[in-house]
Every structure is written in structure tokens, then in C-alpha cells.
Amino acid sequence: MRSWMFATAGFVLLYARPVAAQAFPGRLEERVRSATDTAQTFALYLPPGYTTERRWPVLFVLDPRGRALLSLKLFQDHAARLGWVILSSYNTLSDGPPEPNVDAVNAMLAWAQAHPSLDPSRLYLAGFSGTARAALGFTVALRGHVAGVIAVGGALGFALGGPETAFAGDSTFAYFGSAGTRDFNYEEVLAMADRFRATRVPFRFVAFEGPHSWPPPDVCGDALDWLELRAMLGGLRMTDSGWARARLAAELARAAELERSGHWPEALRLEDAIARDYAGWPEARDAAGRAAALRSSSVLAKYETEARRLAERDLHQGIELPKIFAWARSQREPPPLEALAGRLRIAELQRTAERGDSLEAASARRLLARVFVNLAFYEPRAYLANGSSSRALRMLEAAVTIGPIQGEACGLLRDALAAATAEQRAHFSGQCGPASGEAGQTFRNASNTGADHQLRYRVSSASAWSAVRAG
């Protein structure tokens, strides 16, 4: 029997112990404490009909703020329908060293090791923002046991040995990438999907209307459905041809509706995906033909040209922003608000963002979101750590020209205002709600600015079941 392995400071192998056969209804346990590391807790979901007499796929959910229940419930209904076990950690974090996420995953692996009803060849990881990047790193370290990853609002830059090269041509692994249409990391997630395409790794990319956040439950369910399909196609589970045909019919109907309603880029993306995932089926050949026809249209050609231009602009902004903030730090006094806003092109981006539903307007909204996350979170946090409240306030003043201060940025604003003048306090009087409102959207991991872009995870054993430790 294959065993689960995990490692913290070194290599550890846990041998599975037999568990008496028993059956459970669907059950959610809000807090389970790890037996191997009592500092680690996670939420646990067992689907209806769960029994120890068969093997079940398992999803590890890594939320960037350890909001275990919030993120688990996005997947719960669909896990119930498909028969997946979910473990969701209260200890995963973003914007920091890798150890918290390594420890959290190791604790969940230890629990899985002690339950032989879980299939060690069908482990899935889901992460958002910084934990999407962590999940992608873990897939390489745990290669051979991770069957797929759901990476939302975050991706890794290209590197030899990264997931797109480690899994090149591997039909047993699958990548589901997703990002909101207003997510400042939208382009990097889309670019990673394109690299998986180039290396012939099964992939899907699904955009949803919204900012930098977890997707709505229907997109999370679509991710689980697709990963179930890929498990059939990759030989990780028996094929249910009736289920697969029903899914194919639904996807064909969705693609046709997208085309009828004039959403040609989305229709093209879905037709391409159908052609890849159902290769050999007559419907797949038809989908490939429709995709080719769409791709040859002048409208789509112009769209692709404009999309490439805007992706380049997105990359350029990611490179330039650190330079602008380095300039601000080099000034003897906090730079004037007008000078800072001018260098960041805030007014120009705002004018572009107001031009309706054009590609350029959507891109400008994402660029503004990236500027905002730096002004409202990254830069104030760094200044406050150095005791520079006045500089933190200048960043927050610039952020207010884009949108209201909210979420975690409210704590930074309160810290900065502790040493502010009465005039400055008055300037921010309309910002933030009561402390209970701080559980809202987080703004970490802006593209090309988050330190966890550089985090790596190494394999600490040559065994068939790789062991993870922080690199």
C-alpha cells in the first residue's frame, strides 16, 4: 500500500494503521487538532456515504489568512456531490516565510496518513493569492501524489523545475487557474495557464467577475468537476461515461451560448478546452473546428493583439512600481501627494477605467488595484515597521484617491494616525468601519511585489512519496 510521507525539520514516514470499517453521513467538523503537531488545527468535511471501505480523493485548502471554514464552504456542496474529503487549515498564511504553510500541510498529511481510506494518488491542493503560489510549490515537492491544484489569484514566475516543466506531458496532473476580472494578478494567472498549455499539461483557466478574492462557489464547483474528469482521463479512477457525457453536453451548451451572446473570447477558450479534454470524441473534433473558425475571425485577431499589448503593459507596471516606491523612500521628506500620484499615473488610469467595458478599461482597473494594494498595505506596513508614520500616512492619502481604506489596511491606518495631527485625522475620518469590518477583502500579494514570489519548497527524500520542507 502506498504511504503518505511528510517532513518538517527532516524526513518522516508514517505507516498507516488499519481503521475499522464504518459509515458516516456527510459531516463537517469545524476544528480538528493535529495529533502530531498540536499547534495545527483544520476544518474537516466528510462527504455523505463516507466509509473506510473505499478510497476517497482529498482536497487540502490553504487560505492566505487561515479562514478555514470560509474557504472550505466554497467547495463543500460540490465535494458532497462528488464524494471528496476536505481538510482546510486554520494556520496557513501569506506574505511571509514558508514554514507556516509547510507545517500546516504536514499536519494535514499526517492526518491523511492515519486514514487509509484516503487515496494517496488523489491529493489536491487549493490556494488563493500567496497560498496559491505555495500550493504550486507543494505540487512539485509532492509529485506523484498531487493529482491537481486549484490556484486562484496567484501564480509562479517561470523557472526550470517549476510545475509547468516538472509535469510536462503528464496527463495525471491537472492545473485549474482562476482570477477575478478586477484582480491585479489576473495576467500572471493567465500567463501560467499558457505555459501549462505549452508544456502539454492538462489545464483550465476560468475568469470570474470580481476583485482579488476566492471565486464564488459555482466556480469552485466547476474546478472540482473538471479535476474529477481529469482523474478519469488520467487513469486515476474508473471512467463514468454517463457522467462525462453529461458534463460534455453541458460544456458544449455553455460554449454555444457564449458564442450566441457575442462573448467570443470566452467561447474560444471553452471550445479549445473541450477539444483538449475530450480528445477522440466526435464532439471534441467539432469543438476544435469551431475554435479554429473563431480564431480566424478578424474580431478575435484584433482582440488577441490588444490583449497581448495590455499584458505587456501589466508586466511593465509590475517592474516600474518598485522603482517608484524606491524613489519615494529616497526623498528626505514624504513626497508631495501630487508628485506621488503623478508618477503612479493614478488620474490617467482612472480616466481609462471609466471607459466602459473595453479591454483597456478592464486592464486599467486591474492596474489601479495593484497601485492601491501597494499604497494601502505594502508601503504603509513597511514604513510603520521602521517607525515612519508620516510616510505611511502619505501612502494612505494616495490610496484614498483610488478607493476607501478597508480590510487589513484599516489596522495600518489606525497605527499611522496614532501620531498624526488633528488635521490628518480629519482627512481620514470617513475611512474604515468598526473593527468587526476588518474581516473583509485582503489586499496582499500584489503581482511582482510580494516577497513570496521567491519562496521555494525542496524534496528532502528520494522516496517515491516526496517529503516537503521549506527551502
Short mmCIF file of C-alpha atoms in Angstrom, two decimals:
data_model
loop_
_atom_site.label_atom_id
_atom_site.label_comp_id
_atom_site.label_asym_id
_atom_site.label_seq_id
_atom_site.Cartn_x
_atom_site.Cartn_y
_atom_site.Cartn_z
CA MET A 1 0.00 0.00 0.00
CA ARG A 2 1.31 3.46 -0.82
CA SER A 3 2.11 5.58 2.20
CA TRP A 4 1.80 9.27 2.92
CA MET A 5 5.06 10.99 3.82
CA PHE A 6 5.76 14.41 5.16
CA ALA A 7 8.72 16.24 6.65
CA THR A 8 9.39 19.30 8.79
CA ALA A 9 12.94 19.53 10.06
CA GLY A 10 13.79 16.25 8.36
CA PHE A 11 12.21 13.22 6.75
CA VAL A 12 9.36 11.40 8.47
CA LEU A 13 7.47 8.36 7.28
CA LEU A 14 4.17 7.44 8.88
CA TYR A 15 2.85 3.91 8.45
CA ALA A 16 -0.90 3.65 8.08
CA ARG A 17 -2.75 1.76 10.76
CA PRO A 18 -5.90 -0.18 9.92
CA VAL A 19 -9.14 1.61 10.75
CA ALA A 20 -12.30 -0.34 11.44
CA ALA A 21 -14.84 -0.10 8.61
CA GLN A 22 -17.71 2.22 9.39
CA ALA A 23 -20.04 4.58 7.54
CA PHE A 24 -20.85 8.26 8.14
CA PRO A 25 -23.34 10.76 6.78
CA GLY A 26 -21.89 13.96 5.38
CA ARG A 27 -20.24 15.70 8.31
CA LEU A 28 -18.42 18.95 8.98
CA GLU A 29 -16.08 19.18 11.95
CA GLU A 30 -15.24 22.83 12.44
CA ARG A 31 -11.97 22.31 14.31
CA VAL A 32 -9.76 19.22 14.40
CA ARG A 33 -6.45 19.39 16.26
CA SER A 34 -3.48 17.59 14.74
CA ALA A 35 -2.25 14.64 16.77
CA THR A 36 1.31 15.13 15.50
CA ASP A 37 1.52 18.92 15.94
CA THR A 38 -0.90 20.33 18.48
CA ALA A 39 -0.31 23.87 17.22
CA GLN A 40 -2.07 22.90 13.99
CA THR A 41 -5.84 22.81 13.54
CA PHE A 42 -8.05 22.39 10.50
CA ALA A 43 -11.67 22.06 9.50
CA LEU A 44 -12.70 18.66 8.18
CA TYR A 45 -15.51 17.69 5.81
CA LEU A 46 -16.51 14.06 5.19
CA PRO A 47 -18.99 13.62 2.31
CA PRO A 48 -22.30 11.71 2.54
CA GLY A 49 -21.76 7.98 2.45
CA TYR A 50 -18.18 8.23 3.65
CA THR A 51 -16.89 4.81 4.64
CA THR A 52 -13.47 3.41 5.39
CA GLU A 53 -14.10 0.53 2.98
CA ARG A 54 -13.15 2.52 -0.14
CA ARG A 55 -10.66 5.20 -1.20
CA TRP A 56 -11.66 8.87 -1.36
CA PRO A 57 -9.99 11.86 -3.03
CA VAL A 58 -8.93 14.59 -0.60
CA LEU A 59 -8.63 18.35 -1.04
CA PHE A 60 -6.32 20.44 1.16
CA VAL A 61 -7.48 24.07 1.25
CA LEU A 62 -4.88 26.73 2.09
CA ASP A 63 -6.44 30.11 2.80
CA PRO A 64 -3.98 33.05 2.97
CA ARG A 65 -5.45 34.14 6.32
CA GLY A 66 -6.24 30.75 7.79
CA ARG A 67 -10.00 31.28 7.30
CA ALA A 68 -10.59 27.55 7.25
CA LEU A 69 -14.39 27.48 7.34
CA LEU A 70 -14.90 30.34 4.88
CA SER A 71 -12.78 28.67 2.21
CA LEU A 72 -13.96 25.10 2.91
CA LYS A 73 -17.60 26.05 2.45
CA LEU A 74 -16.89 27.33 -1.07
CA PHE A 75 -16.18 23.71 -2.06
CA GLN A 76 -18.44 21.80 0.35
CA ASP A 77 -21.62 21.31 -1.70
CA HIS A 78 -19.72 20.09 -4.72
CA ALA A 79 -17.48 17.86 -2.60
CA ALA A 80 -20.67 16.30 -1.21
CA ARG A 81 -21.95 15.60 -4.71
CA LEU A 82 -18.65 14.16 -5.98
CA GLY A 83 -17.55 12.39 -2.82
CA TRP A 84 -14.44 14.35 -1.79
CA VAL A 85 -12.96 14.77 1.67
CA ILE A 86 -11.81 18.33 2.52
CA LEU A 87 -9.23 19.49 5.05
CA SER A 88 -8.88 23.26 5.44
CA SER A 89 -6.17 24.74 7.65
CA TYR A 90 -6.52 27.48 10.26
CA ASN A 91 -2.75 28.05 10.16
CA THR A 92 -1.91 28.88 6.53
CA LEU A 93 -0.59 32.37 5.85
CA SER A 94 0.60 34.61 3.05
CA ASP A 95 3.32 37.26 2.84
CA GLY A 96 5.92 35.58 4.94
CA PRO A 97 8.32 32.66 5.33
CA PRO A 98 7.23 29.25 4.04
CA GLU A 99 7.33 27.45 7.40
CA PRO A 100 3.69 28.14 8.48
CA ASN A 101 2.35 26.63 5.25
CA VAL A 102 4.80 23.73 5.35
CA ASP A 103 3.76 22.95 8.94
CA ALA A 104 0.06 23.20 8.04
CA VAL A 105 0.37 20.88 5.05
CA ASN A 106 2.47 18.42 7.04
CA ALA A 107 -0.20 18.29 9.75
CA MET A 108 -2.89 17.55 7.17
CA LEU A 109 -0.67 14.95 5.50
CA ALA A 110 -0.19 13.27 8.89
CA TRP A 111 -3.96 13.08 9.35
CA ALA A 112 -4.35 11.67 5.85
CA GLN A 113 -1.58 9.12 6.52
CA ALA A 114 -3.50 7.85 9.54
CA HIS A 115 -6.65 7.32 7.42
CA PRO A 116 -6.02 4.70 4.70
CA SER A 117 -9.47 5.40 3.27
CA LEU A 118 -7.91 8.46 1.59
CA ASP A 119 -6.33 7.88 -1.80
CA PRO A 120 -2.63 8.95 -1.73
CA SER A 121 -2.64 9.24 -5.53
CA ARG A 122 -5.55 11.71 -5.46
CA LEU A 123 -4.43 14.55 -3.23
CA TYR A 124 -5.50 18.01 -4.44
CA LEU A 125 -4.38 21.43 -3.21
CA ALA A 126 -6.32 24.70 -3.41
CA GLY A 127 -4.88 28.10 -2.57
CA PHE A 128 -5.64 31.75 -3.07
CA SER A 129 -3.13 34.57 -3.65
CA GLY A 130 0.08 33.76 -1.76
CA THR A 131 -1.17 30.31 -0.81
CA ALA A 132 -1.89 29.62 -4.50
CA ARG A 133 1.85 30.08 -5.02
CA ALA A 134 2.58 27.88 -2.02
CA ALA A 135 0.24 25.19 -3.37
CA LEU A 136 2.00 25.26 -6.73
CA GLY A 137 5.32 24.78 -4.95
CA PHE A 138 3.96 21.85 -2.94
CA THR A 139 2.74 20.11 -6.09
CA VAL A 140 6.33 19.75 -7.27
CA ALA A 141 7.68 18.63 -3.89
CA LEU A 142 4.87 16.05 -3.58
CA ARG A 143 4.95 14.93 -7.18
CA GLY A 144 3.43 11.51 -7.67
CA HIS A 145 0.72 12.12 -5.11
CA VAL A 146 -0.74 15.51 -6.03
CA ALA A 147 -3.20 14.93 -8.84
CA GLY A 148 -4.15 18.56 -9.29
CA VAL A 149 -4.05 22.10 -7.98
CA ILE A 150 -6.59 24.94 -7.87
CA ALA A 151 -4.60 28.18 -7.91
CA VAL A 152 -6.68 31.34 -7.54
CA GLY A 153 -5.36 34.90 -7.83
CA GLY A 154 -1.69 33.94 -7.77
CA ALA A 155 0.91 32.16 -9.91
CA LEU A 156 4.61 31.48 -10.06
CA GLY A 157 7.03 33.04 -12.49
CA PHE A 158 8.73 30.71 -14.95
CA ALA A 159 11.61 28.67 -13.55
CA LEU A 160 13.16 25.39 -14.62
CA GLY A 161 11.80 22.82 -12.24
CA GLY A 162 8.60 24.78 -11.75
CA PRO A 163 5.28 22.94 -12.06
CA GLU A 164 4.85 23.58 -15.77
CA THR A 165 8.19 21.89 -16.50
CA ALA A 166 8.08 19.31 -13.70
CA PHE A 167 4.75 17.97 -15.00
CA ALA A 168 5.43 18.45 -18.73
CA GLY A 169 3.38 15.96 -20.73
CA ASP A 170 1.94 14.37 -17.55
CA SER A 171 -1.74 13.56 -18.10
CA THR A 172 -2.19 12.51 -14.44
CA PHE A 173 -1.69 16.08 -13.14
CA ALA A 174 -4.07 18.98 -13.76
CA TYR A 175 -3.93 22.75 -13.17
CA PHE A 176 -7.07 24.83 -12.65
CA GLY A 177 -6.26 28.54 -12.59
CA SER A 178 -8.78 31.26 -11.80
CA ALA A 179 -8.80 35.00 -11.21
CA GLY A 180 -11.29 37.81 -10.90
CA THR A 181 -11.68 40.22 -13.79
CA ARG A 182 -10.51 43.04 -11.46
CA ASP A 183 -7.74 41.02 -9.82
CA PHE A 184 -4.31 42.68 -10.02
CA ASN A 185 -2.86 39.17 -10.51
CA TYR A 186 -5.17 38.30 -13.42
CA GLU A 187 -2.47 38.46 -16.09
CA GLU A 188 0.03 36.34 -14.17
CA VAL A 189 -2.55 33.57 -13.65
CA LEU A 190 -3.47 33.64 -17.33
CA ALA A 191 0.22 33.57 -18.31
CA MET A 192 0.83 30.48 -16.19
CA ALA A 193 -2.08 28.71 -17.87
CA ASP A 194 -0.46 29.49 -21.22
CA ARG A 195 2.80 27.93 -20.03
CA PHE A 196 0.95 24.77 -19.00
CA ARG A 197 -0.53 24.72 -22.50
CA ALA A 198 2.95 24.93 -23.99
CA THR A 199 4.25 22.03 -21.89
CA ARG A 200 1.18 19.86 -22.61
CA VAL A 201 -0.11 19.73 -19.06
CA PRO A 202 -3.91 19.49 -18.67
CA PHE A 203 -5.15 22.93 -17.64
CA ARG A 204 -8.16 25.15 -17.38
CA PHE A 205 -8.37 28.90 -16.80
CA VAL A 206 -11.67 30.38 -15.62
CA ALA A 207 -12.22 34.09 -15.00
CA PHE A 208 -15.00 35.34 -12.74
CA GLU A 209 -16.44 38.81 -12.25
CA GLY A 210 -14.81 40.28 -9.17
CA PRO A 211 -11.66 41.54 -7.43
CA HIS A 212 -8.74 39.71 -5.80
CA SER A 213 -10.68 37.03 -3.92
CA TRP A 214 -11.68 33.39 -3.81
CA PRO A 215 -14.12 32.61 -6.64
CA PRO A 216 -17.83 32.13 -5.99
CA PRO A 217 -18.97 28.57 -5.12
CA ASP A 218 -20.07 27.75 -8.68
CA VAL A 219 -16.53 28.31 -9.99
CA CYS A 220 -15.09 26.26 -7.11
CA GLY A 221 -17.54 23.51 -8.04
CA ASP A 222 -16.53 23.75 -11.69
CA ALA A 223 -12.92 23.23 -10.57
CA LEU A 224 -13.82 20.03 -8.69
CA ASP A 225 -15.91 18.74 -11.60
CA TRP A 226 -13.06 19.31 -14.03
CA LEU A 227 -10.49 17.68 -11.73
CA GLU A 228 -12.81 14.67 -11.41
CA LEU A 229 -12.96 14.47 -15.21
CA ARG A 230 -9.17 14.69 -15.44
CA ALA A 231 -8.84 11.88 -12.88
CA MET A 232 -10.90 9.70 -15.22
CA LEU A 233 -8.91 10.73 -18.29
CA GLY A 234 -5.60 10.28 -16.47
CA GLY A 235 -6.43 6.79 -15.23
CA LEU A 236 -6.65 7.74 -11.55
CA ARG A 237 -10.22 6.50 -11.22
CA MET A 238 -12.70 4.44 -13.23
CA THR A 239 -14.40 6.34 -16.02
CA ASP A 240 -18.06 7.14 -15.52
CA SER A 241 -19.01 7.62 -19.16
CA GLY A 242 -22.56 8.74 -18.36
CA TRP A 243 -21.28 11.48 -16.03
CA ALA A 244 -18.60 12.52 -18.53
CA ARG A 245 -21.09 12.73 -21.39
CA ALA A 246 -23.46 14.84 -19.30
CA ARG A 247 -20.62 17.20 -18.45
CA LEU A 248 -19.56 17.38 -22.10
CA ALA A 249 -23.12 18.24 -23.15
CA ALA A 250 -23.28 20.99 -20.53
CA GLU A 251 -19.96 22.45 -21.65
CA LEU A 252 -20.99 22.38 -25.31
CA ALA A 253 -24.24 24.18 -24.43
CA ARG A 254 -22.30 26.78 -22.44
CA ALA A 255 -19.88 27.36 -25.33
CA ALA A 256 -22.77 27.77 -27.78
CA GLU A 257 -24.46 30.29 -25.50
CA LEU A 258 -21.24 32.28 -25.13
CA GLU A 259 -20.89 32.44 -28.90
CA ARG A 260 -24.56 33.40 -29.44
CA SER A 261 -24.26 36.22 -26.91
CA GLY A 262 -21.13 37.64 -28.55
CA HIS A 263 -18.68 36.55 -25.85
CA TRP A 264 -16.32 35.21 -28.49
CA PRO A 265 -13.04 35.18 -26.50
CA GLU A 266 -14.71 33.18 -23.71
CA ALA A 267 -16.33 30.87 -26.28
CA LEU A 268 -12.95 30.30 -27.94
CA ARG A 269 -11.30 29.47 -24.61
CA LEU A 270 -14.02 26.94 -23.76
CA GLU A 271 -14.08 25.33 -27.22
CA ASP A 272 -10.30 24.89 -27.00
CA ALA A 273 -10.69 23.31 -23.57
CA ILE A 274 -13.39 20.92 -24.82
CA ALA A 275 -11.18 19.88 -27.72
CA ARG A 276 -8.30 19.13 -25.32
CA ASP A 277 -10.25 17.35 -22.60
CA TYR A 278 -12.46 15.19 -24.78
CA ALA A 279 -9.93 14.38 -27.50
CA GLY A 280 -11.07 11.43 -29.62
CA TRP A 281 -14.76 12.10 -29.10
CA PRO A 282 -16.63 13.37 -32.20
CA GLU A 283 -17.88 16.37 -30.22
CA ALA A 284 -14.28 17.33 -29.48
CA ARG A 285 -13.42 17.41 -33.18
CA ASP A 286 -16.42 19.66 -33.76
CA ALA A 287 -15.31 21.94 -30.89
CA ALA A 288 -11.81 22.15 -32.39
CA GLY A 289 -13.33 23.19 -35.72
CA ARG A 290 -15.43 25.91 -34.12
CA ALA A 291 -12.39 27.13 -32.19
CA ALA A 292 -10.38 27.35 -35.41
CA ALA A 293 -13.18 29.33 -37.08
CA LEU A 294 -13.37 31.74 -34.16
CA ARG A 295 -9.61 32.17 -34.07
CA SER A 296 -9.52 33.09 -37.76
CA SER A 297 -12.07 35.87 -37.40
CA SER A 298 -10.85 39.45 -37.68
CA VAL A 299 -12.65 40.39 -34.45
CA LEU A 300 -10.78 37.75 -32.44
CA ALA A 301 -7.49 38.62 -34.13
CA LYS A 302 -7.87 42.24 -33.02
CA TYR A 303 -8.84 41.07 -29.53
CA GLU A 304 -5.74 38.89 -29.21
CA THR A 305 -3.47 41.71 -30.41
CA GLU A 306 -4.95 44.13 -27.90
CA ALA A 307 -4.84 41.53 -25.10
CA ARG A 308 -1.12 40.95 -25.73
CA ARG A 309 -0.45 44.69 -25.66
CA LEU A 310 -2.27 45.08 -22.36
CA ALA A 311 -0.48 42.08 -20.87
CA GLU A 312 2.83 43.76 -21.73
CA ARG A 313 1.61 46.95 -20.07
CA ASP A 314 0.68 44.95 -16.99
CA LEU A 315 4.16 43.42 -16.87
CA HIS A 316 5.76 46.85 -17.34
CA GLN A 317 3.79 48.29 -14.42
CA GLY A 318 4.88 45.40 -12.22
CA ILE A 319 8.50 46.27 -12.99
CA GLU A 320 8.11 50.04 -12.61
CA LEU A 321 6.16 50.18 -9.34
CA PRO A 322 9.09 49.10 -7.13
CA LYS A 323 11.20 51.82 -8.76
CA ILE A 324 8.60 54.48 -7.98
CA PHE A 325 8.33 53.41 -4.36
CA ALA A 326 12.11 53.29 -4.09
CA TRP A 327 12.15 56.91 -5.31
CA ALA A 328 9.60 57.85 -2.63
CA ARG A 329 11.74 56.23 0.07
CA SER A 330 14.82 58.09 -1.13
CA GLN A 331 13.25 61.53 -0.57
CA ARG A 332 14.28 63.45 2.55
CA GLU A 333 10.60 64.14 3.34
CA PRO A 334 7.47 62.30 2.23
CA PRO A 335 6.93 63.27 -1.41
CA PRO A 336 4.06 65.65 -2.17
CA LEU A 337 0.81 63.83 -2.79
CA GLU A 338 0.53 65.30 -6.31
CA ALA A 339 4.03 64.16 -7.27
CA LEU A 340 3.44 60.63 -5.97
CA ALA A 341 0.05 60.31 -7.67
CA GLY A 342 1.52 61.65 -10.91
CA ARG A 343 4.34 59.12 -11.01
CA LEU A 344 1.83 56.34 -10.30
CA ARG A 345 -0.42 57.63 -13.12
CA ILE A 346 -3.46 57.39 -10.88
CA ALA A 347 -5.59 60.02 -12.66
CA GLU A 348 -4.70 58.63 -16.09
CA LEU A 349 -5.65 55.10 -15.08
CA GLN A 350 -8.88 56.33 -13.51
CA ARG A 351 -9.90 58.07 -16.75
CA THR A 352 -9.18 54.89 -18.73
CA ALA A 353 -11.05 52.71 -16.24
CA GLU A 354 -14.18 54.82 -16.71
CA ARG A 355 -14.43 53.98 -20.42
CA GLY A 356 -16.95 51.19 -20.00
CA ASP A 357 -16.39 47.52 -20.71
CA SER A 358 -13.45 47.75 -23.10
CA LEU A 359 -10.40 45.54 -22.68
CA GLU A 360 -8.32 48.61 -21.91
CA ALA A 361 -10.74 49.77 -19.21
CA ALA A 362 -10.67 46.33 -17.57
CA SER A 363 -6.88 46.35 -17.66
CA ALA A 364 -6.77 49.84 -16.13
CA ARG A 365 -8.98 48.69 -13.25
CA ARG A 366 -6.52 45.88 -12.53
CA LEU A 367 -3.57 48.25 -12.69
CA LEU A 368 -5.32 50.62 -10.29
CA ALA A 369 -5.99 47.72 -7.94
CA ARG A 370 -2.28 46.92 -7.91
CA VAL A 371 -1.35 50.52 -7.18
CA PHE A 372 -3.94 50.57 -4.41
CA VAL A 373 -2.70 47.40 -2.69
CA ASN A 374 0.79 48.87 -2.54
CA LEU A 375 -0.39 52.25 -1.26
CA ALA A 376 -2.88 50.86 1.24
CA PHE A 377 -0.93 47.87 2.52
CA TYR A 378 2.64 47.09 1.46
CA GLU A 379 4.20 50.54 1.72
CA PRO A 380 2.44 51.65 4.95
CA ARG A 381 3.31 48.35 6.59
CA ALA A 382 6.99 48.77 5.71
CA TYR A 383 7.07 52.41 6.88
CA LEU A 384 5.33 51.62 10.16
CA ALA A 385 7.79 48.81 10.83
CA ASN A 386 10.53 51.47 10.62
CA GLY A 387 8.64 53.99 12.73
CA SER A 388 7.85 56.32 9.81
CA SER A 389 4.21 57.18 10.46
CA SER A 390 4.26 60.33 8.34
CA ARG A 391 5.42 58.42 5.29
CA ALA A 392 2.85 55.70 5.92
CA LEU A 393 0.15 58.36 6.03
CA ARG A 394 1.30 59.81 2.71
CA MET A 395 0.89 56.41 1.08
CA LEU A 396 -2.55 56.02 2.61
CA GLU A 397 -3.51 59.53 1.44
CA ALA A 398 -2.65 58.48 -2.11
CA ALA A 399 -4.62 55.24 -1.69
CA VAL A 400 -7.74 57.22 -0.76
CA THR A 401 -7.65 58.92 -4.15
CA ILE A 402 -8.35 55.46 -5.65
CA GLY A 403 -10.79 53.98 -3.15
CA PRO A 404 -11.74 53.72 0.53
CA ILE A 405 -9.39 52.14 3.06
CA GLN A 406 -10.82 48.80 4.18
CA GLY A 407 -9.91 45.36 5.47
CA GLU A 408 -6.46 44.85 6.94
CA ALA A 409 -5.36 48.29 5.79
CA CYS A 410 -7.60 49.76 8.49
CA GLY A 411 -5.28 48.46 11.19
CA LEU A 412 -2.34 50.13 9.47
CA LEU A 413 -4.28 53.38 9.21
CA ARG A 414 -5.08 53.36 12.92
CA ASP A 415 -1.42 52.75 13.77
CA ALA A 416 -0.31 55.58 11.47
CA LEU A 417 -2.89 58.00 12.90
CA ALA A 418 -1.67 57.43 16.46
CA ALA A 419 0.98 60.11 15.94
CA ALA A 420 -0.99 62.23 13.41
CA THR A 421 -2.18 65.80 13.67
CA ALA A 422 -5.83 66.69 14.15
CA GLU A 423 -5.95 67.80 10.50
CA GLN A 424 -4.65 64.45 9.32
CA ARG A 425 -7.15 62.58 11.46
CA ALA A 426 -9.94 64.68 10.00
CA HIS A 427 -8.70 63.85 6.49
CA PHE A 428 -9.26 60.13 7.14
CA SER A 429 -12.46 60.48 9.16
CA GLY A 430 -14.61 58.74 6.55
CA GLN A 431 -12.35 55.72 6.18
CA CYS A 432 -12.89 52.22 7.63
CA GLY A 433 -15.79 50.85 9.58
CA PRO A 434 -15.76 49.38 13.07
CA ALA A 435 -13.13 46.76 13.89
CA SER A 436 -15.57 43.96 13.09
CA GLY A 437 -15.48 45.03 9.46
CA GLU A 438 -11.87 44.06 9.08
CA ALA A 439 -12.66 40.52 8.06
CA GLY A 440 -13.31 41.76 4.53
CA GLN A 441 -11.17 41.63 1.44
CA THR A 442 -7.44 41.29 1.87
CA PHE A 443 -5.01 43.10 -0.39
CA ARG A 444 -1.78 41.17 -0.14
CA ASN A 445 0.40 39.55 -2.78
CA ALA A 446 0.32 42.21 -5.49
CA SER A 447 1.94 40.94 -8.66
CA ASN A 448 5.71 41.32 -8.76
CA THR A 449 5.81 42.90 -5.32
CA GLY A 450 5.12 40.09 -2.85
CA ALA A 451 8.18 38.51 -1.26
CA ASP A 452 6.63 35.06 -1.51
CA HIS A 453 7.21 35.05 -5.28
CA GLN A 454 10.66 33.75 -4.39
CA LEU A 455 9.68 31.03 -1.92
CA ARG A 456 10.72 27.51 -2.85
CA TYR A 457 9.96 24.08 -1.45
CA ARG A 458 12.50 21.26 -1.63
CA VAL A 459 12.20 17.49 -1.59
CA SER A 460 14.09 16.02 1.35
CA SER A 461 13.99 12.36 0.34
CA ALA A 462 14.37 10.32 -2.81
CA SER A 463 11.50 8.07 -1.78
CA ALA A 464 8.57 7.52 -4.12
CA TRP A 465 6.43 9.72 -1.88
CA SER A 466 8.22 13.04 -1.76
CA ALA A 467 8.73 14.84 1.51
CA VAL A 468 8.22 18.57 1.84
CA ARG A 469 10.35 21.04 3.75
CA ALA A 470 10.88 24.75 3.44
CA GLY A 471 13.62 25.86 1.08
#
